[in-house]
Amino acid sequence: MTDGVWETGSVGSSRRVRPMRARWLLVAGWFLAVTPTVQAQIIVVANLTSDEVVFSVKPAEPTAQKKASRPREQTQERSESDSSAPSQIPGNNVPLPKAIHLPAGDVAALWVGKGAELQPRAANASETAVSYVVAPGGAYFWLGEQGKRSLHAIDLGEIDPEAYPGVPEITELTVKILVDDDEPTVAARWHHVLKARVDAASKILERTCRVRLKVIAYDTWESPAETTGLKAGLQAFERLVEPGPAQVAIGFTSQYKKLDRDNPHLGIIRRPLGRHILIRERVGRMSEPEKLEVLVHELGHYFGAVHVLHGRSVMRPNLADGRARMKSFRIGFDPINALIMNHYVTELHAGRTPDVFRPAVADRISHLKRILARIASPALASAPSGRSSPTEAVPRVRPAPPSKTVGRPQPELDTLSRSVATLLREFRRPPPDKIEGEALVDWYVRRVAVAAQSLPADLAPRAFLIALGIGFDDTDVLRTSAAIGPWLRRIESDDERSVRLPLVQKTALSGRHDWAL
């Protein structure tokens, strides 16, 4: 947040902006609903496996509630055939789903009473299953393969949240969609495209924090030609556009087509619950999934989410990394930001504005944001082992089991590795001055091709293609891969990589750096 503005791509310290109390009351009025009579608290569960996880949810036994997060063995027969098992938290009337189907990379928000038990579906009838007692106010994630699932608790320090007033109904947020005067398509076209995008974002928010978006108005505005950059564009958008009759106005601008060091942001919002969101609509050749991710990112800021260095989270600072274009990538939030968003939504649902959030909830939100500011990834966590230490704010990691002994590579692989390492040297050579973009891609390809001519004929084609794939890659996707990461680190050290990255970051195809990867 810079000068009170949330931006994609900006990380650093923040200062709190306090708008007029009347404005917060106006926003809260839209969220105000009849207070339910049941008691419930929130937990969030993430799936960090590569496949869907199916798990059951049931109330924790009273004796188990004091040992939240500790696994205990029980047979599948008991968990599936015991028809007397309650479907509600005793005494609280909180309905619980019988089963959760959680896709890979997704996060589920669950409302529980004083505790609940989660049990992954067993792979077969003879398998002994393990159930986990989870604590209200906590964040958890699944790891492991089918039949070997294990639940891990993210260490968030002391967890003692007050009970919420009940399970909120779906909260509706009304939206006005606008485009500026540089929009090249006809109204019918952009109405259809942008409403479909907002609807897709709505589904993500609904499964994360029970918020549903409803488009109720369309309009246009004249984006001043003299404004440069998204910050100035937001100021003009706020000045010229009235969000009413909707709660929030989302503007899609076609004026700012070029990303550079001075204007690196894809979307921008001034503060949580800010009534104006401005998003670039045409930057290079962004795909629709990438545009959806930018929209969800800004809506996350609307509900209090903050930036986090987590490769699977929509709240990572750099959304121009090409991940959203991968078929296997699922747009969603990290567990801690999902918890923050649920705190925001629940308080707003009860009619409380951010300046009058209950002290326990306000302190909890501040604590969670401090954790995200201090860690690289919310996936760092301790194993489920009972109450965490109140003095530890940084998540801990359970020691990994000893890895299997890896056999010595075959001689052919050793030779290929040395060949690729030789070609990668070309990517550490500084290019001639003023060469960038597609010209720089061409320069590196030619350099590597010339160097490959000195390699054995049977290895040169493979080494050439592998070197190009590694050399143009400036993400951590390959290097952190369990399958090939160790091999990559053998052929290119961290120091060598630190020399290469600043050079290849000036490459681009069709105006997009990530297309050069």
Short mmCIF file of C-alpha atoms in Angstrom, two decimals:
data_model
loop_
_atom_site.label_atom_id
_atom_site.label_comp_id
_atom_site.label_asym_id
_atom_site.label_seq_id
_atom_site.Cartn_x
_atom_site.Cartn_y
_atom_site.Cartn_z
CA MET A 1 0.00 0.00 0.00
CA THR A 2 1.51 3.30 -1.08
CA ASP A 3 -0.06 6.58 -0.01
CA GLY A 4 -3.15 4.70 1.09
CA VAL A 5 -3.53 2.81 -2.18
CA TRP A 6 -3.52 -0.97 -2.64
CA GLU A 7 -1.82 -2.03 -5.86
CA THR A 8 -0.94 -5.28 -7.57
CA GLY A 9 2.79 -5.56 -7.63
CA SER A 10 3.61 -3.34 -4.65
CA VAL A 11 5.06 -4.69 -1.42
CA GLY A 12 6.26 -2.86 1.64
CA SER A 13 5.19 -0.97 4.69
CA SER A 14 1.73 0.46 4.93
CA ARG A 15 -0.04 3.23 6.75
CA ARG A 16 -3.66 3.22 7.74
CA VAL A 17 -5.97 5.68 5.99
CA ARG A 18 -8.99 6.74 8.02
CA PRO A 19 -11.87 7.94 5.85
CA MET A 20 -14.85 9.77 7.28
CA ARG A 21 -16.89 7.70 9.71
CA ALA A 22 -20.05 8.47 7.74
CA ARG A 23 -18.61 6.68 4.71
CA TRP A 24 -17.85 3.55 6.75
CA LEU A 25 -21.36 3.63 8.17
CA LEU A 26 -22.75 3.84 4.66
CA VAL A 27 -20.75 0.81 3.59
CA ALA A 28 -21.72 -1.12 6.71
CA GLY A 29 -25.36 -0.37 6.08
CA TRP A 30 -25.21 -2.32 2.85
CA PHE A 31 -23.84 -5.36 4.71
CA LEU A 32 -26.18 -5.13 7.69
CA ALA A 33 -28.41 -8.18 8.14
CA VAL A 34 -30.57 -9.71 10.86
CA THR A 35 -28.30 -11.21 13.50
CA PRO A 36 -28.67 -15.01 13.55
CA THR A 37 -29.23 -16.78 16.83
CA VAL A 38 -26.71 -19.60 16.40
CA GLN A 39 -23.10 -19.46 17.54
CA ALA A 40 -20.23 -20.31 15.19
CA GLN A 41 -16.58 -19.67 14.51
CA ILE A 42 -14.49 -19.84 11.36
CA ILE A 43 -11.69 -22.15 10.24
CA VAL A 44 -10.09 -22.34 6.81
CA VAL A 45 -8.66 -25.44 5.16
CA ALA A 46 -6.39 -25.42 2.09
CA ASN A 47 -5.52 -28.23 -0.28
CA LEU A 48 -1.81 -28.14 -1.09
CA THR A 49 -1.81 -31.57 -2.75
CA SER A 50 -1.91 -32.15 -6.50
CA ASP A 51 -5.37 -33.79 -6.46
CA GLU A 52 -8.83 -33.20 -5.05
CA VAL A 53 -9.18 -33.98 -1.35
CA VAL A 54 -12.50 -35.31 -0.07
CA PHE A 55 -12.98 -35.14 3.69
CA SER A 56 -15.84 -35.37 6.15
CA VAL A 57 -16.68 -32.82 8.83
CA LYS A 58 -18.40 -33.57 12.12
CA PRO A 59 -18.58 -32.00 15.61
CA ALA A 60 -15.64 -32.71 17.86
CA GLU A 61 -16.36 -34.75 20.96
CA PRO A 62 -16.27 -32.62 24.13
CA THR A 63 -13.18 -34.40 25.45
CA ALA A 64 -11.40 -33.84 22.16
CA GLN A 65 -12.07 -30.11 21.97
CA LYS A 66 -9.28 -29.42 24.44
CA LYS A 67 -6.81 -31.20 22.15
CA ALA A 68 -7.54 -29.42 18.91
CA SER A 69 -5.32 -30.28 15.96
CA ARG A 70 -4.15 -33.58 17.43
CA PRO A 71 -4.77 -36.60 15.17
CA ARG A 72 -6.41 -39.67 16.57
CA GLU A 73 -6.97 -43.00 14.87
CA GLN A 74 -10.44 -44.32 14.24
CA THR A 75 -11.77 -46.91 11.83
CA GLN A 76 -13.59 -46.09 8.64
CA GLU A 77 -16.49 -48.27 9.80
CA ARG A 78 -17.09 -45.98 12.77
CA SER A 79 -16.88 -42.80 10.76
CA GLU A 80 -19.20 -43.93 7.98
CA SER A 81 -21.64 -46.31 9.65
CA ASP A 82 -22.36 -44.50 12.91
CA SER A 83 -25.72 -43.02 11.98
CA SER A 84 -26.11 -41.50 15.43
CA ALA A 85 -23.27 -39.05 14.83
CA PRO A 86 -24.71 -35.52 15.12
CA SER A 87 -24.84 -33.30 12.05
CA GLN A 88 -24.77 -30.14 14.16
CA ILE A 89 -22.54 -28.75 16.89
CA PRO A 90 -24.27 -29.79 20.16
CA GLY A 91 -26.03 -26.85 21.77
CA ASN A 92 -25.21 -24.45 18.94
CA ASN A 93 -27.34 -25.68 16.03
CA VAL A 94 -24.57 -24.97 13.53
CA PRO A 95 -25.13 -27.05 10.38
CA LEU A 96 -22.08 -28.90 9.11
CA PRO A 97 -21.60 -30.34 5.61
CA LYS A 98 -21.27 -34.12 5.48
CA ALA A 99 -18.41 -34.02 2.98
CA ILE A 100 -16.18 -31.41 1.42
CA HIS A 101 -14.76 -31.85 -2.09
CA LEU A 102 -11.74 -29.52 -2.14
CA PRO A 103 -9.93 -29.15 -5.50
CA ALA A 104 -6.15 -28.94 -5.62
CA GLY A 105 -4.93 -25.46 -4.72
CA ASP A 106 -8.29 -24.33 -3.30
CA VAL A 107 -9.33 -23.11 0.16
CA ALA A 108 -12.55 -23.93 2.03
CA ALA A 109 -14.03 -21.78 4.80
CA LEU A 110 -15.95 -23.78 7.42
CA TRP A 111 -18.12 -22.49 10.24
CA VAL A 112 -17.92 -24.58 13.38
CA GLY A 113 -18.81 -24.30 17.07
CA LYS A 114 -16.24 -25.10 19.72
CA GLY A 115 -14.44 -27.52 17.42
CA ALA A 116 -14.85 -30.05 14.64
CA GLU A 117 -13.22 -33.23 13.33
CA LEU A 118 -11.96 -33.54 9.76
CA GLN A 119 -11.30 -36.94 8.26
CA PRO A 120 -9.95 -37.59 4.74
CA ARG A 121 -11.74 -40.24 2.72
CA ALA A 122 -9.99 -43.60 2.98
CA ALA A 123 -8.57 -45.12 -0.19
CA ASN A 124 -10.17 -48.52 0.50
CA ALA A 125 -12.45 -50.24 3.02
CA SER A 126 -9.62 -51.96 4.89
CA GLU A 127 -7.64 -48.79 5.52
CA THR A 128 -7.45 -47.30 9.00
CA ALA A 129 -8.33 -43.62 8.75
CA VAL A 130 -7.12 -40.75 10.91
CA SER A 131 -9.33 -37.88 11.98
CA TYR A 132 -8.13 -34.45 13.14
CA VAL A 133 -9.71 -32.18 15.72
CA VAL A 134 -9.45 -28.56 14.54
CA ALA A 135 -9.67 -25.41 16.61
CA PRO A 136 -11.92 -22.44 15.78
CA GLY A 137 -10.07 -19.49 14.32
CA GLY A 138 -7.37 -21.70 12.83
CA ALA A 139 -5.97 -22.29 9.35
CA TYR A 140 -5.02 -25.76 8.10
CA PHE A 141 -3.82 -27.50 4.96
CA TRP A 142 -3.81 -31.00 3.50
CA LEU A 143 -0.65 -32.69 2.26
CA GLY A 144 0.11 -36.17 0.91
CA GLU A 145 -1.13 -38.55 -1.75
CA GLN A 146 -4.50 -40.28 -1.91
CA GLY A 147 -4.77 -42.68 1.02
CA LYS A 148 -1.93 -40.89 2.87
CA ARG A 149 -3.49 -37.50 3.51
CA SER A 150 -2.34 -35.58 6.56
CA LEU A 151 -3.70 -32.33 7.97
CA HIS A 152 -1.27 -29.64 9.13
CA ALA A 153 -1.98 -26.57 11.27
CA ILE A 154 -0.50 -23.22 10.35
CA ASP A 155 1.04 -21.80 13.51
CA LEU A 156 -0.86 -18.55 14.06
CA GLY A 157 0.08 -18.12 17.70
CA GLU A 158 -2.47 -18.18 20.48
CA ILE A 159 -5.98 -18.74 19.11
CA ASP A 160 -8.79 -17.59 21.35
CA PRO A 161 -11.30 -15.75 19.13
CA GLU A 162 -14.70 -14.70 20.38
CA ALA A 163 -17.68 -16.59 18.98
CA TYR A 164 -19.22 -14.90 15.99
CA PRO A 165 -22.93 -14.06 16.10
CA GLY A 166 -23.71 -16.92 13.75
CA VAL A 167 -23.20 -18.39 10.32
CA PRO A 168 -23.65 -15.43 7.97
CA GLU A 169 -25.98 -15.70 5.07
CA ILE A 170 -24.47 -15.09 1.67
CA THR A 171 -23.49 -11.42 1.60
CA GLU A 172 -24.33 -9.63 -1.64
CA LEU A 173 -22.05 -6.91 -3.01
CA THR A 174 -23.59 -4.88 -5.84
CA VAL A 175 -21.31 -3.79 -8.68
CA LYS A 176 -21.33 -1.14 -11.39
CA ILE A 177 -19.14 -2.04 -14.38
CA LEU A 178 -17.57 0.80 -16.37
CA VAL A 179 -15.20 1.14 -19.33
CA ASP A 180 -13.39 4.30 -20.38
CA ASP A 181 -13.58 6.15 -23.68
CA ASP A 182 -10.66 4.13 -25.09
CA GLU A 183 -12.69 0.89 -25.06
CA PRO A 184 -12.68 -0.34 -28.71
CA THR A 185 -15.61 -2.82 -28.56
CA VAL A 186 -19.35 -2.15 -28.74
CA ALA A 187 -21.41 -1.98 -25.55
CA ALA A 188 -23.09 -5.36 -26.03
CA ARG A 189 -19.68 -7.03 -26.30
CA TRP A 190 -18.01 -5.51 -23.26
CA HIS A 191 -21.19 -5.93 -21.20
CA HIS A 192 -21.07 -9.67 -21.90
CA VAL A 193 -17.31 -10.15 -21.41
CA LEU A 194 -16.97 -8.14 -18.21
CA LYS A 195 -20.14 -9.47 -16.57
CA ALA A 196 -18.91 -13.02 -17.21
CA ARG A 197 -15.61 -12.11 -15.55
CA VAL A 198 -17.34 -10.59 -12.52
CA ASP A 199 -19.56 -13.68 -12.24
CA ALA A 200 -16.47 -15.91 -12.27
CA ALA A 201 -14.88 -13.78 -9.55
CA SER A 202 -18.10 -14.03 -7.56
CA LYS A 203 -17.87 -17.83 -7.47
CA ILE A 204 -14.34 -17.61 -6.06
CA LEU A 205 -15.38 -15.12 -3.36
CA GLU A 206 -18.47 -17.13 -2.46
CA ARG A 207 -16.51 -20.29 -1.74
CA THR A 208 -13.85 -18.31 0.14
CA CYS A 209 -15.81 -15.86 2.32
CA ARG A 210 -19.51 -16.20 1.42
CA VAL A 211 -19.69 -13.04 -0.72
CA ARG A 212 -21.69 -12.92 -3.95
CA LEU A 213 -21.25 -10.18 -6.55
CA LYS A 214 -24.27 -8.82 -8.43
CA VAL A 215 -23.87 -6.54 -11.45
CA ILE A 216 -26.68 -3.96 -11.40
CA ALA A 217 -25.38 -1.16 -13.64
CA TYR A 218 -23.13 -0.37 -16.60
CA ASP A 219 -21.63 2.96 -17.60
CA THR A 220 -18.67 4.69 -19.24
CA TRP A 221 -16.34 7.50 -18.25
CA GLU A 222 -13.85 9.73 -20.01
CA SER A 223 -10.37 8.89 -18.81
CA PRO A 224 -8.29 12.10 -18.98
CA ALA A 225 -5.65 11.76 -21.70
CA GLU A 226 -3.10 13.67 -19.63
CA THR A 227 -3.07 11.11 -16.79
CA THR A 228 -0.10 8.74 -16.77
CA GLY A 229 -0.10 5.61 -14.69
CA LEU A 230 -2.75 3.82 -12.72
CA LYS A 231 -2.38 5.93 -9.55
CA ALA A 232 -3.34 9.11 -11.38
CA GLY A 233 -5.98 7.17 -13.26
CA LEU A 234 -7.58 6.04 -9.98
CA GLN A 235 -7.69 9.60 -8.69
CA ALA A 236 -9.50 10.72 -11.84
CA PHE A 237 -11.81 7.68 -11.71
CA GLU A 238 -12.79 8.47 -8.11
CA ARG A 239 -13.41 12.11 -9.02
CA LEU A 240 -15.47 11.47 -12.15
CA VAL A 241 -17.47 8.31 -11.29
CA GLU A 242 -20.26 7.88 -8.75
CA PRO A 243 -20.59 4.17 -7.79
CA GLY A 244 -24.32 4.46 -7.04
CA PRO A 245 -26.69 2.73 -7.29
CA ALA A 246 -24.07 0.03 -6.66
CA GLN A 247 -21.82 -0.40 -3.65
CA VAL A 248 -18.61 -0.51 -5.68
CA ALA A 249 -17.60 0.75 -9.14
CA ILE A 250 -15.12 -1.37 -11.09
CA GLY A 251 -13.54 0.48 -13.99
CA PHE A 252 -11.75 -1.32 -16.83
CA THR A 253 -9.43 1.09 -18.60
CA SER A 254 -7.87 0.66 -22.04
CA GLN A 255 -5.75 3.81 -21.74
CA TYR A 256 -2.69 2.38 -19.96
CA LYS A 257 -1.45 -0.36 -22.27
CA LYS A 258 2.24 -0.45 -21.36
CA LEU A 259 3.78 -1.83 -18.19
CA ASP A 260 7.11 -0.35 -17.16
CA ARG A 261 9.14 0.32 -14.06
CA ASP A 262 7.26 3.53 -13.30
CA ASN A 263 3.81 2.01 -13.95
CA PRO A 264 3.99 -1.70 -13.06
CA HIS A 265 0.50 -2.17 -11.64
CA LEU A 266 -2.32 -4.15 -13.25
CA GLY A 267 -5.03 -3.06 -10.84
CA ILE A 268 -5.49 -0.65 -7.97
CA ILE A 269 -7.80 0.14 -5.03
CA ARG A 270 -7.24 2.86 -2.45
CA ARG A 271 -8.11 0.95 0.75
CA PRO A 272 -10.16 -1.99 2.03
CA LEU A 273 -13.82 -1.31 1.24
CA GLY A 274 -12.82 1.45 -1.18
CA ARG A 275 -15.74 2.13 -3.51
CA HIS A 276 -13.59 2.43 -6.66
CA ILE A 277 -11.45 -0.28 -8.28
CA LEU A 278 -9.47 0.45 -11.46
CA ILE A 279 -8.06 -2.33 -13.65
CA ARG A 280 -6.06 -2.35 -16.87
CA GLU A 281 -8.05 -4.11 -19.57
CA ARG A 282 -5.46 -4.22 -22.36
CA VAL A 283 -1.84 -4.94 -21.48
CA GLY A 284 0.07 -6.88 -24.11
CA ARG A 285 -2.00 -9.97 -24.85
CA MET A 286 -3.32 -10.94 -21.44
CA SER A 287 -5.49 -14.03 -21.44
CA GLU A 288 -8.93 -14.08 -19.83
CA PRO A 289 -7.76 -16.19 -16.83
CA GLU A 290 -5.02 -13.62 -16.18
CA LYS A 291 -7.56 -10.78 -16.30
CA LEU A 292 -9.83 -12.70 -13.93
CA GLU A 293 -6.95 -13.15 -11.49
CA VAL A 294 -6.27 -9.39 -11.44
CA LEU A 295 -9.94 -8.71 -10.67
CA VAL A 296 -10.02 -11.29 -7.84
CA HIS A 297 -6.77 -9.85 -6.45
CA GLU A 298 -8.26 -6.36 -6.16
CA LEU A 299 -11.49 -7.71 -4.67
CA GLY A 300 -9.31 -9.50 -2.13
CA HIS A 301 -7.85 -6.12 -1.15
CA TYR A 302 -11.43 -4.83 -0.87
CA PHE A 303 -12.06 -7.40 1.87
CA GLY A 304 -8.80 -6.79 3.71
CA ALA A 305 -6.44 -9.30 2.05
CA VAL A 306 -2.78 -8.32 1.74
CA HIS A 307 0.15 -9.33 -0.45
CA VAL A 308 1.86 -12.63 0.31
CA LEU A 309 4.83 -14.38 -1.29
CA HIS A 310 2.93 -17.58 -1.99
CA GLY A 311 3.05 -19.08 -5.48
CA ARG A 312 -0.51 -20.44 -5.39
CA SER A 313 -2.22 -17.40 -3.89
CA VAL A 314 -4.07 -14.82 -5.93
CA MET A 315 -2.61 -12.28 -3.49
CA ARG A 316 1.00 -12.78 -4.64
CA PRO A 317 2.44 -9.40 -5.67
CA ASN A 318 3.42 -10.34 -9.24
CA LEU A 319 0.46 -11.58 -11.25
CA ALA A 320 2.30 -11.22 -14.58
CA ASP A 321 4.07 -14.54 -14.03
CA GLY A 322 1.96 -16.60 -16.44
CA ARG A 323 0.65 -19.01 -13.78
CA ALA A 324 -3.01 -18.25 -14.48
CA ARG A 325 -2.58 -19.49 -18.06
CA MET A 326 -1.70 -22.99 -16.82
CA LYS A 327 -4.61 -25.43 -17.04
CA SER A 328 -3.68 -26.92 -13.67
CA PHE A 329 -3.66 -23.56 -11.87
CA ARG A 330 -6.72 -22.71 -9.78
CA ILE A 331 -7.31 -19.08 -8.88
CA GLY A 332 -7.79 -18.80 -5.14
CA PHE A 333 -6.57 -17.36 -1.85
CA ASP A 334 -4.01 -18.57 0.64
CA PRO A 335 -5.36 -19.78 4.01
CA ILE A 336 -4.33 -16.78 6.11
CA ASN A 337 -5.77 -14.19 3.72
CA ALA A 338 -8.96 -16.27 3.51
CA LEU A 339 -9.17 -16.08 7.30
CA ILE A 340 -8.67 -12.29 7.23
CA MET A 341 -11.39 -11.88 4.59
CA ASN A 342 -13.85 -13.94 6.62
CA HIS A 343 -13.17 -11.75 9.66
CA TYR A 344 -13.94 -8.66 7.56
CA VAL A 345 -17.11 -10.06 6.02
CA THR A 346 -18.49 -11.33 9.32
CA GLU A 347 -18.01 -8.02 11.09
CA LEU A 348 -19.54 -6.10 8.18
CA HIS A 349 -22.42 -8.55 8.08
CA ALA A 350 -23.14 -7.69 11.72
CA GLY A 351 -23.14 -3.96 10.91
CA ARG A 352 -19.73 -3.15 12.39
CA THR A 353 -17.41 -0.86 10.41
CA PRO A 354 -13.60 -1.32 10.46
CA ASP A 355 -13.14 1.46 13.01
CA VAL A 356 -15.53 -0.31 15.40
CA PHE A 357 -14.64 -3.94 14.74
CA ARG A 358 -14.74 -5.86 18.00
CA PRO A 359 -11.33 -5.47 19.69
CA ALA A 360 -10.64 -9.22 19.67
CA VAL A 361 -11.32 -9.42 15.92
CA ALA A 362 -9.39 -6.22 15.08
CA ASP A 363 -6.39 -7.51 17.05
CA ARG A 364 -6.64 -10.88 15.32
CA ILE A 365 -6.68 -9.27 11.86
CA SER A 366 -3.64 -7.15 12.74
CA HIS A 367 -1.85 -10.24 14.06
CA LEU A 368 -2.55 -12.22 10.87
CA LYS A 369 -1.31 -9.36 8.69
CA ARG A 370 1.90 -9.16 10.72
CA ILE A 371 2.45 -12.87 10.13
CA LEU A 372 2.02 -12.46 6.38
CA ALA A 373 4.47 -9.56 6.43
CA ARG A 374 7.12 -11.72 8.11
CA ILE A 375 6.95 -15.00 6.27
CA ALA A 376 7.64 -16.06 2.71
CA SER A 377 4.78 -18.56 2.48
CA PRO A 378 1.73 -19.39 4.63
CA ALA A 379 2.36 -23.03 3.79
CA LEU A 380 5.14 -22.97 6.40
CA ALA A 381 3.55 -24.61 9.38
CA SER A 382 3.89 -26.94 12.29
CA ALA A 383 2.41 -30.41 12.26
CA PRO A 384 -0.89 -30.75 14.15
CA SER A 385 0.47 -31.15 17.66
CA GLY A 386 -1.80 -29.26 20.02
CA ARG A 387 -1.86 -25.66 21.17
CA SER A 388 0.87 -23.54 19.69
CA SER A 389 3.17 -21.37 21.74
CA PRO A 390 1.74 -17.88 22.30
CA THR A 391 5.24 -16.41 21.96
CA GLU A 392 5.86 -17.69 18.43
CA ALA A 393 4.47 -15.58 15.58
CA VAL A 394 6.41 -17.19 12.73
CA PRO A 395 4.97 -20.53 11.53
CA ARG A 396 7.16 -23.53 12.21
CA VAL A 397 7.86 -26.48 9.94
CA ARG A 398 7.76 -30.11 10.99
CA PRO A 399 11.03 -31.82 9.97
CA ALA A 400 10.54 -33.70 6.71
CA PRO A 401 11.05 -37.48 6.76
CA PRO A 402 14.39 -38.69 5.45
CA SER A 403 14.41 -38.67 1.69
CA LYS A 404 15.13 -41.80 -0.28
CA THR A 405 18.71 -42.32 -1.37
CA VAL A 406 19.10 -41.15 -4.93
CA GLY A 407 21.27 -43.31 -7.13
CA ARG A 408 24.16 -41.86 -9.05
CA PRO A 409 23.06 -40.40 -12.42
CA GLN A 410 23.81 -42.40 -15.52
CA PRO A 411 26.90 -41.31 -17.48
CA GLU A 412 24.74 -39.99 -20.35
CA LEU A 413 22.85 -37.73 -17.93
CA ASP A 414 26.14 -36.45 -16.52
CA THR A 415 27.28 -35.56 -20.03
CA LEU A 416 23.98 -33.87 -20.84
CA SER A 417 24.17 -31.88 -17.60
CA ARG A 418 27.64 -30.59 -18.44
CA SER A 419 26.48 -29.70 -21.96
CA VAL A 420 23.49 -27.71 -20.70
CA ALA A 421 25.67 -25.96 -18.11
CA THR A 422 28.04 -24.94 -20.92
CA LEU A 423 25.22 -23.43 -22.97
CA LEU A 424 23.77 -21.59 -19.96
CA ARG A 425 26.95 -19.53 -19.81
CA GLU A 426 25.65 -17.62 -22.85
CA PHE A 427 22.75 -16.30 -20.77
CA ARG A 428 25.20 -14.73 -18.34
CA ARG A 429 26.84 -12.66 -21.08
CA PRO A 430 25.68 -9.02 -21.07
CA PRO A 431 23.98 -8.15 -24.39
CA PRO A 432 24.87 -5.10 -26.48
CA ASP A 433 23.43 -1.82 -25.26
CA LYS A 434 19.77 -0.97 -25.97
CA ILE A 435 18.80 -4.51 -27.03
CA GLU A 436 15.64 -5.74 -25.32
CA GLY A 437 12.30 -7.40 -26.05
CA GLU A 438 12.15 -9.70 -29.08
CA ALA A 439 15.56 -8.53 -30.31
CA LEU A 440 17.11 -9.73 -27.05
CA VAL A 441 15.36 -13.11 -27.35
CA ASP A 442 16.79 -13.48 -30.86
CA TRP A 443 20.28 -12.48 -29.64
CA TYR A 444 20.32 -15.13 -26.89
CA VAL A 445 18.92 -17.88 -29.13
CA ARG A 446 21.65 -17.22 -31.70
CA ARG A 447 24.37 -17.20 -29.03
CA VAL A 448 23.20 -20.53 -27.62
CA ALA A 449 22.86 -22.04 -31.11
CA VAL A 450 26.45 -21.14 -31.97
CA ALA A 451 27.71 -22.60 -28.68
CA ALA A 452 25.73 -25.82 -29.28
CA GLN A 453 27.63 -26.49 -32.49
CA SER A 454 30.67 -27.46 -30.42
CA LEU A 455 28.74 -30.20 -28.58
CA PRO A 456 28.48 -33.88 -29.65
CA ALA A 457 25.91 -34.24 -32.43
CA ASP A 458 23.75 -36.67 -30.44
CA LEU A 459 23.49 -34.29 -27.45
CA ALA A 460 23.41 -30.86 -29.12
CA PRO A 461 19.64 -30.70 -29.99
CA ARG A 462 18.52 -31.79 -26.53
CA ALA A 463 21.02 -29.57 -24.71
CA PHE A 464 20.03 -26.61 -26.93
CA LEU A 465 16.29 -26.91 -26.15
CA ILE A 466 16.82 -27.54 -22.43
CA ALA A 467 19.21 -24.59 -22.14
CA LEU A 468 16.67 -22.28 -23.79
CA GLY A 469 13.93 -23.48 -21.43
CA ILE A 470 16.09 -22.88 -18.36
CA GLY A 471 17.80 -19.73 -19.61
CA PHE A 472 14.64 -17.74 -20.35
CA ASP A 473 12.87 -18.90 -17.17
CA ASP A 474 12.97 -16.35 -14.34
CA THR A 475 10.33 -17.99 -12.14
CA ASP A 476 10.80 -20.54 -9.35
CA VAL A 477 8.39 -23.09 -10.85
CA LEU A 478 11.07 -25.42 -12.27
CA ARG A 479 13.72 -24.80 -9.64
CA THR A 480 11.38 -25.68 -6.76
CA SER A 481 10.00 -28.76 -8.51
CA ALA A 482 10.58 -31.94 -6.54
CA ALA A 483 11.19 -33.83 -9.78
CA ILE A 484 13.81 -31.69 -11.55
CA GLY A 485 14.68 -28.97 -9.03
CA PRO A 486 17.74 -30.78 -7.60
CA TRP A 487 19.09 -31.42 -11.12
CA LEU A 488 18.67 -27.76 -12.10
CA ARG A 489 20.51 -26.60 -9.01
CA ARG A 490 23.42 -28.89 -9.93
CA ILE A 491 23.88 -27.37 -13.38
CA GLU A 492 23.31 -23.74 -12.34
CA SER A 493 24.27 -22.47 -8.90
CA ASP A 494 22.35 -19.77 -7.07
CA ASP A 495 25.16 -17.30 -7.74
CA GLU A 496 25.17 -18.09 -11.47
CA ARG A 497 21.39 -17.74 -11.58
CA SER A 498 21.56 -14.35 -9.84
CA VAL A 499 23.77 -13.12 -12.71
CA ARG A 500 21.43 -14.47 -15.43
CA LEU A 501 18.06 -13.25 -14.10
CA PRO A 502 18.53 -9.46 -14.45
CA LEU A 503 19.68 -9.96 -18.04
CA VAL A 504 16.80 -12.15 -19.28
CA GLN A 505 14.13 -10.06 -17.56
CA LYS A 506 14.40 -7.58 -20.44
CA THR A 507 13.25 -10.20 -22.96
CA ALA A 508 9.71 -10.20 -24.38
CA LEU A 509 7.56 -11.61 -27.18
CA SER A 510 4.66 -9.53 -28.53
CA GLY A 511 5.30 -7.04 -25.75
CA ARG A 512 4.99 -9.67 -22.98
CA HIS A 513 7.97 -10.79 -20.90
CA ASP A 514 6.23 -13.95 -19.64
CA TRP A 515 5.76 -15.16 -23.24
CA ALA A 516 9.54 -15.28 -23.57
CA LEU A 517 9.72 -17.92 -20.81
#
